[in-house]
PDB file of C-alpha atoms in Angstrom:
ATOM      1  CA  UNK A   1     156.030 -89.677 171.529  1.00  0.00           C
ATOM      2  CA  UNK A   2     154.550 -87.772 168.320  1.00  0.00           C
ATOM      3  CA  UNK A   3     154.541 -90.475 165.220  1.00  0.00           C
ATOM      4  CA  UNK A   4     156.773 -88.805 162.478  1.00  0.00           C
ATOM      5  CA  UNK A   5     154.955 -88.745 158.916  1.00  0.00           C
ATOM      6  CA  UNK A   6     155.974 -91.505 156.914  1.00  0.00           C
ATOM      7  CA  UNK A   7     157.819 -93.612 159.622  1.00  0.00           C
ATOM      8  CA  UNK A   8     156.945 -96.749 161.411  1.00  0.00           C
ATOM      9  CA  UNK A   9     156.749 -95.767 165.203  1.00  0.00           C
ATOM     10  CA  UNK A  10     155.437 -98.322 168.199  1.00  0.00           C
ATOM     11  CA  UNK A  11     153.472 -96.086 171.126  1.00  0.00           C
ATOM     12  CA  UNK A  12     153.683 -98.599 173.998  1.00  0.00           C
ATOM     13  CA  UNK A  13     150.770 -98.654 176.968  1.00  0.00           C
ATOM     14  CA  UNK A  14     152.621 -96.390 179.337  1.00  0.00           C
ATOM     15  CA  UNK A  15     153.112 -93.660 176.511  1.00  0.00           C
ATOM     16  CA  UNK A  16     151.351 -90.736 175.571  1.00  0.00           C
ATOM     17  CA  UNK A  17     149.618 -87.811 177.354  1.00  0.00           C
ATOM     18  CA  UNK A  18     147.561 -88.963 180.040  1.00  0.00           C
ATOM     19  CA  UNK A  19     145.422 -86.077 181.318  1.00  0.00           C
ATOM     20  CA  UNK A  20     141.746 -85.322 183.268  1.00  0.00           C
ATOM     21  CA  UNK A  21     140.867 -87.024 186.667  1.00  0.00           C
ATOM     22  CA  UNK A  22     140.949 -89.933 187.379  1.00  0.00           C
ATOM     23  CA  UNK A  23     137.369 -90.352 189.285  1.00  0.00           C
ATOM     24  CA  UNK A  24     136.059 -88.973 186.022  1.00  0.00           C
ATOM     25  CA  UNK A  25     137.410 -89.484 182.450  1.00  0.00           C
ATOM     26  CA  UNK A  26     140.742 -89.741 181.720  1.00  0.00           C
ATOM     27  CA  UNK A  27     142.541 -89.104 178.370  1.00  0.00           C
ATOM     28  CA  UNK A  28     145.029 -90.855 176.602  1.00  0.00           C
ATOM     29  CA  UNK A  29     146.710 -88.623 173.842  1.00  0.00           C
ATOM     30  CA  UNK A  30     148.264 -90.899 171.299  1.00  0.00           C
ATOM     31  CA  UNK A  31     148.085 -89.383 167.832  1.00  0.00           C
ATOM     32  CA  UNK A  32     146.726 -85.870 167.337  1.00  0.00           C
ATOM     33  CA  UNK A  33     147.162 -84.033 164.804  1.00  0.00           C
ATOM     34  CA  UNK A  34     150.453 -83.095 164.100  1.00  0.00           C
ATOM     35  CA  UNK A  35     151.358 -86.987 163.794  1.00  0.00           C
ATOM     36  CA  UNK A  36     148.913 -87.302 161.282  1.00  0.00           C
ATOM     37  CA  UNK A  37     149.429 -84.236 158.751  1.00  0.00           C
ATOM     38  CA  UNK A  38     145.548 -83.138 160.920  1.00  0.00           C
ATOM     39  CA  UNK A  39     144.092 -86.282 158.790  1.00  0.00           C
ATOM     40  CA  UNK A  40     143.137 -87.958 162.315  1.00  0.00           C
ATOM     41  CA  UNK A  41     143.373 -88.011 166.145  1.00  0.00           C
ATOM     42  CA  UNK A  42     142.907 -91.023 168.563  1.00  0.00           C
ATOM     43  CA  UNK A  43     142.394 -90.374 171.929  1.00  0.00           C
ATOM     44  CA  UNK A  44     141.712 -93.293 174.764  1.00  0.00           C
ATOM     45  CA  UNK A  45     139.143 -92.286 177.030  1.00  0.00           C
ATOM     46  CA  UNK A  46     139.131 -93.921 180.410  1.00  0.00           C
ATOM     47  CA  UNK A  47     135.970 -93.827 181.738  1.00  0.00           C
ATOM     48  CA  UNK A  48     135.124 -94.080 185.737  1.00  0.00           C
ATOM     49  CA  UNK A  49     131.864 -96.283 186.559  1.00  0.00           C
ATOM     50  CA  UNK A  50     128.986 -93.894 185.587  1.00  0.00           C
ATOM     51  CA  UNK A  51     130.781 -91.445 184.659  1.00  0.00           C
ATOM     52  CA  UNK A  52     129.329 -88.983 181.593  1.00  0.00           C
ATOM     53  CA  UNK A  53     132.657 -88.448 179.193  1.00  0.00           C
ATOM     54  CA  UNK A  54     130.888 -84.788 177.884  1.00  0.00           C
ATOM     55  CA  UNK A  55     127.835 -83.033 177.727  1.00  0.00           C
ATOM     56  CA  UNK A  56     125.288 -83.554 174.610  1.00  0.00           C
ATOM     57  CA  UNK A  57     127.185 -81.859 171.540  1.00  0.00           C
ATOM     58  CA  UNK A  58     127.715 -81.713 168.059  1.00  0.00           C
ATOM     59  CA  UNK A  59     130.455 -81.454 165.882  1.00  0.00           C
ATOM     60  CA  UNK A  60     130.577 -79.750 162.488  1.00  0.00           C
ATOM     61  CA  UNK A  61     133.325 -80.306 161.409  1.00  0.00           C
ATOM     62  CA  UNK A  62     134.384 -83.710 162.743  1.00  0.00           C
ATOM     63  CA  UNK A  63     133.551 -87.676 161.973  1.00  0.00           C
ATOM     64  CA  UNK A  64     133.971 -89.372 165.179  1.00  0.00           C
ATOM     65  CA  UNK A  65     133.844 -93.221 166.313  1.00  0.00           C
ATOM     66  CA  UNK A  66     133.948 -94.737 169.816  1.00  0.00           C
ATOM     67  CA  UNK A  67     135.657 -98.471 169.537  1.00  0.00           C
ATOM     68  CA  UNK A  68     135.031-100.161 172.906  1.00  0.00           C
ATOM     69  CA  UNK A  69     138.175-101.470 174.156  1.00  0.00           C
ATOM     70  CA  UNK A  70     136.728-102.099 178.055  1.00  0.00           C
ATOM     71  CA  UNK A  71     133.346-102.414 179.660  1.00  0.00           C
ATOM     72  CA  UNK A  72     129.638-101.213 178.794  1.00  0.00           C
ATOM     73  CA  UNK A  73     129.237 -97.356 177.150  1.00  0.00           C
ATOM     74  CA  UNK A  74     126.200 -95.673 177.186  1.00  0.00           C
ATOM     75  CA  UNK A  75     125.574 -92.870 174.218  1.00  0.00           C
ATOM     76  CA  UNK A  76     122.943 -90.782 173.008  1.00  0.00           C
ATOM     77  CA  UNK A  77     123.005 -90.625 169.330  1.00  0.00           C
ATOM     78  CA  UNK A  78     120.487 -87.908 167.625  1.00  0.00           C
ATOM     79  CA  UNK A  79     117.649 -88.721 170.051  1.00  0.00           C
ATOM     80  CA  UNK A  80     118.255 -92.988 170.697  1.00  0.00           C
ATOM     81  CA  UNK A  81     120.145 -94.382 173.334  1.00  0.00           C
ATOM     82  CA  UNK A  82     122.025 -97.844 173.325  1.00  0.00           C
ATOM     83  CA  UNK A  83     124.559 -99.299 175.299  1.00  0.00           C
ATOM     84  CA  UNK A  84     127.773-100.611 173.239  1.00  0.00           C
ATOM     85  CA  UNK A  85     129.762-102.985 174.877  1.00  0.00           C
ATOM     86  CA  UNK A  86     133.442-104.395 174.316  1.00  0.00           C
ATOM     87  CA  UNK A  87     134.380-104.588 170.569  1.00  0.00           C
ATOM     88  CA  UNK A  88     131.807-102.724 169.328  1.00  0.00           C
ATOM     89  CA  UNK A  89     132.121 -99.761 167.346  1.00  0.00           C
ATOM     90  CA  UNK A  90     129.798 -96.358 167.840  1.00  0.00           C
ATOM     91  CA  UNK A  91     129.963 -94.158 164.947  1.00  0.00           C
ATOM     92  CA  UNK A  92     128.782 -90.107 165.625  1.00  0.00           C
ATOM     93  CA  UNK A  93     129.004 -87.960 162.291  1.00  0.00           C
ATOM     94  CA  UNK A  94     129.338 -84.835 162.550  1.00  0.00           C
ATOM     95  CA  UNK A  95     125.636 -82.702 162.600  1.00  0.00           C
ATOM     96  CA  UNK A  96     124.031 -85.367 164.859  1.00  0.00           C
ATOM     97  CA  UNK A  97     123.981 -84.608 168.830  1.00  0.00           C
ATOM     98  CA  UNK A  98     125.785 -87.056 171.417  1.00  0.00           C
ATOM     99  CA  UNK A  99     127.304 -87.955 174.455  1.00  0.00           C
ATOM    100  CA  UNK A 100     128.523 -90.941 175.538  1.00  0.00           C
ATOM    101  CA  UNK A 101     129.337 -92.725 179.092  1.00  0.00           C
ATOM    102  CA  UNK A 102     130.340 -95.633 181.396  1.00  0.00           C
ATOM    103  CA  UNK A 103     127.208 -97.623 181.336  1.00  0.00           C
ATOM    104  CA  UNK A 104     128.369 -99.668 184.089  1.00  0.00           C
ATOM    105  CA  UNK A 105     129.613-100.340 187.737  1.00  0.00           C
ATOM    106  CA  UNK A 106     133.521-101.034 186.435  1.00  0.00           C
ATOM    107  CA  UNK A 107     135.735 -98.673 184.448  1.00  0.00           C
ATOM    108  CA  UNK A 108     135.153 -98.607 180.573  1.00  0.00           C
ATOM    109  CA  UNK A 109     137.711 -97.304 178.148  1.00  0.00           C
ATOM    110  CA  UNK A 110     137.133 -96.131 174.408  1.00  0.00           C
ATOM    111  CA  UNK A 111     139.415 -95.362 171.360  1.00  0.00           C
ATOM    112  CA  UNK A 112     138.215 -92.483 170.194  1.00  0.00           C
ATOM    113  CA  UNK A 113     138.995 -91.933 166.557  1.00  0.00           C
ATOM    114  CA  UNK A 114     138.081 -88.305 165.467  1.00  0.00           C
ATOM    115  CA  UNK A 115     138.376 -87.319 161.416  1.00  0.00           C
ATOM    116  CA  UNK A 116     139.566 -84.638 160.249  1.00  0.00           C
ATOM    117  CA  UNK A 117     142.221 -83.892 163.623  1.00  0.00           C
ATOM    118  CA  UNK A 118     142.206 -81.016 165.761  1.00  0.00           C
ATOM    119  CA  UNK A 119     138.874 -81.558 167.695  1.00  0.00           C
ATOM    120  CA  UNK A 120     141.407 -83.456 170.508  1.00  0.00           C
ATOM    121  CA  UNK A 121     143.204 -79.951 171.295  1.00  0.00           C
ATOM    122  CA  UNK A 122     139.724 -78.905 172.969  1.00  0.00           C
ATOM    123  CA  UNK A 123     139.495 -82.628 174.924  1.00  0.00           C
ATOM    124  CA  UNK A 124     143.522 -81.224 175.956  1.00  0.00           C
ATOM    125  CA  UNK A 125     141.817 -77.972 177.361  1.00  0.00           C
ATOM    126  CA  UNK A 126     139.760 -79.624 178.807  1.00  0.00           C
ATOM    127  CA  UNK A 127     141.269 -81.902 180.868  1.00  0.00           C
ATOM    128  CA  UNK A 128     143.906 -79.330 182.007  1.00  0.00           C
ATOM    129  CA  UNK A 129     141.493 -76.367 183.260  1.00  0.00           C
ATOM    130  CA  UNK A 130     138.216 -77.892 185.349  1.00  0.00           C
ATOM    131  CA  UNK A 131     137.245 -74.032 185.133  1.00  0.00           C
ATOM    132  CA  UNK A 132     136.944 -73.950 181.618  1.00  0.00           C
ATOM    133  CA  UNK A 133     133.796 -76.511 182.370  1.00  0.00           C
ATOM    134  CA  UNK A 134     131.705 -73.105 183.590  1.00  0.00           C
ATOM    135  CA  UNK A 135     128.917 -72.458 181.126  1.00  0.00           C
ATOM    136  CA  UNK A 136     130.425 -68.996 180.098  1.00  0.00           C
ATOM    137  CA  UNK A 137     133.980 -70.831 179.369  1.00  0.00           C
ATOM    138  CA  UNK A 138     132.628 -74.066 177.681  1.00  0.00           C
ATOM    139  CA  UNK A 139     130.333 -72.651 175.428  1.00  0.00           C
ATOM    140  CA  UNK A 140     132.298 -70.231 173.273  1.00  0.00           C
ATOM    141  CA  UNK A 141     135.468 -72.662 174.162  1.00  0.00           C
ATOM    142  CA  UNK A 142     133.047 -75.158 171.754  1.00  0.00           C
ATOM    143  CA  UNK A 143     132.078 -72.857 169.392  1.00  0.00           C
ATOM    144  CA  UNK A 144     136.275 -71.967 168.814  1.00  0.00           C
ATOM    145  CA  UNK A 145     136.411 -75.380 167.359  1.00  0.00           C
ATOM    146  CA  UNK A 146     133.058 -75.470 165.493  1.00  0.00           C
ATOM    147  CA  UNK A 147     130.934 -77.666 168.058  1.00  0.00           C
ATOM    148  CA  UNK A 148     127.523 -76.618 170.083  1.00  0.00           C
ATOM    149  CA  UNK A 149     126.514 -77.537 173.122  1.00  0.00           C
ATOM    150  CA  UNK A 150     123.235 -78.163 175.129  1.00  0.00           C
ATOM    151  CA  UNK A 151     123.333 -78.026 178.478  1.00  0.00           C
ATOM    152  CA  UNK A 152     119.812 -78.519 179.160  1.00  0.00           C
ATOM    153  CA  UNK A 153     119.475 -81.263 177.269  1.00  0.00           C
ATOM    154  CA  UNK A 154     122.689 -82.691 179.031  1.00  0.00           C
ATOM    155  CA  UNK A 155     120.909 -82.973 182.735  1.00  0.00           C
ATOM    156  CA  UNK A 156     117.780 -85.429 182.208  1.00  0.00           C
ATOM    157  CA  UNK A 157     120.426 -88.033 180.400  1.00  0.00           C
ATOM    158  CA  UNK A 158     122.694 -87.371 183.632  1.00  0.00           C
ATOM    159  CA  UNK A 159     119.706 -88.205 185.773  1.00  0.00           C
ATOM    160  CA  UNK A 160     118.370 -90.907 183.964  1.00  0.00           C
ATOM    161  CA  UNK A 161     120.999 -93.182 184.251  1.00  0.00           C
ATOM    162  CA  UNK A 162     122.977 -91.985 187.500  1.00  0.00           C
ATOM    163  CA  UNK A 163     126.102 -89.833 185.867  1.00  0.00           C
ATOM    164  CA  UNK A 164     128.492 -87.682 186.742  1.00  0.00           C
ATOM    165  CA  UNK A 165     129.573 -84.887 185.374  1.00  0.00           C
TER     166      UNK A 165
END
């Protein structure tokens, strides 16, 4: 269900795009940016214990906050870690690296609320193409929608705290 501009609509808990796998990360599509004239996207991510949701980026053009709905998240922000846990609110502007993941031993899930919109058309790509993970697909795939990458930098935060990815 797509919210129309200027209309009340109700999105219940079995609605919206629900796409990736399931012993991963799992996303929940429920406004992007069509239903929100590209002002915002929210996106539930379902994360499986340990599992990393992406690999250390930045956005440039994109605000982004993780609102913990479910369980303990790890992230990387610019350098610090800290783990968030239910209620609590990450914020990630846009310039500053990150990644974030399920901290813990049950499954974690996150509203993701991304401003400006679009950024969630890449987390759609994503989740519908596990090929498109390859270095030489996911790193101009990024760049199409104005974020970097680090790979490198990605593996010793894996390892450190037991991820998948």
């Amino acid at each position: 269900m797509e919210a129309v501009r200027g209309a009340w609509t109700v999105l219940r808990p079995d609605e919206g795009d629900l796409l990736g796998d399931p012993e991963s990360v799992m996303d929940r599509f429920l406004v992007e940016s069509e239903g929100s004239a590209g002002r915002v996207a929210l996106i539930e991510h379902r994360l499986a214990p340990f599992a990393l949701a992406a690999p250390l980026h930045l956005h440039t053009k994109e605000d982004e906050w993780s609102y913990v709905i479910e369980g303990a998240v790890g992230a990387h922000l610019g350098g610090v870690e800290v783990v968030a846990h239910a209620g609590d609110l990450v914020a990630k502007p846009r310039g500053q690296w990150h990644t974030f993941w399920n901290a813990g031993s049950a499954p974690a899930r996150v509203l993701e609320i991304i401003s400006p919109a679009g950024l969630e058309a890449l987390f759609r790509q994503l989740d519908t193409s596990s090929e498109l993970y390859e270095p030489d697909q996911l790193i101009p795939l990024a760049r199409s929608y104005g974020a970097e990458v680090d790979l490198e930098g990605t593996g010793p935060i894996a390892e450190r705290h037991g991820l998948r990815f």
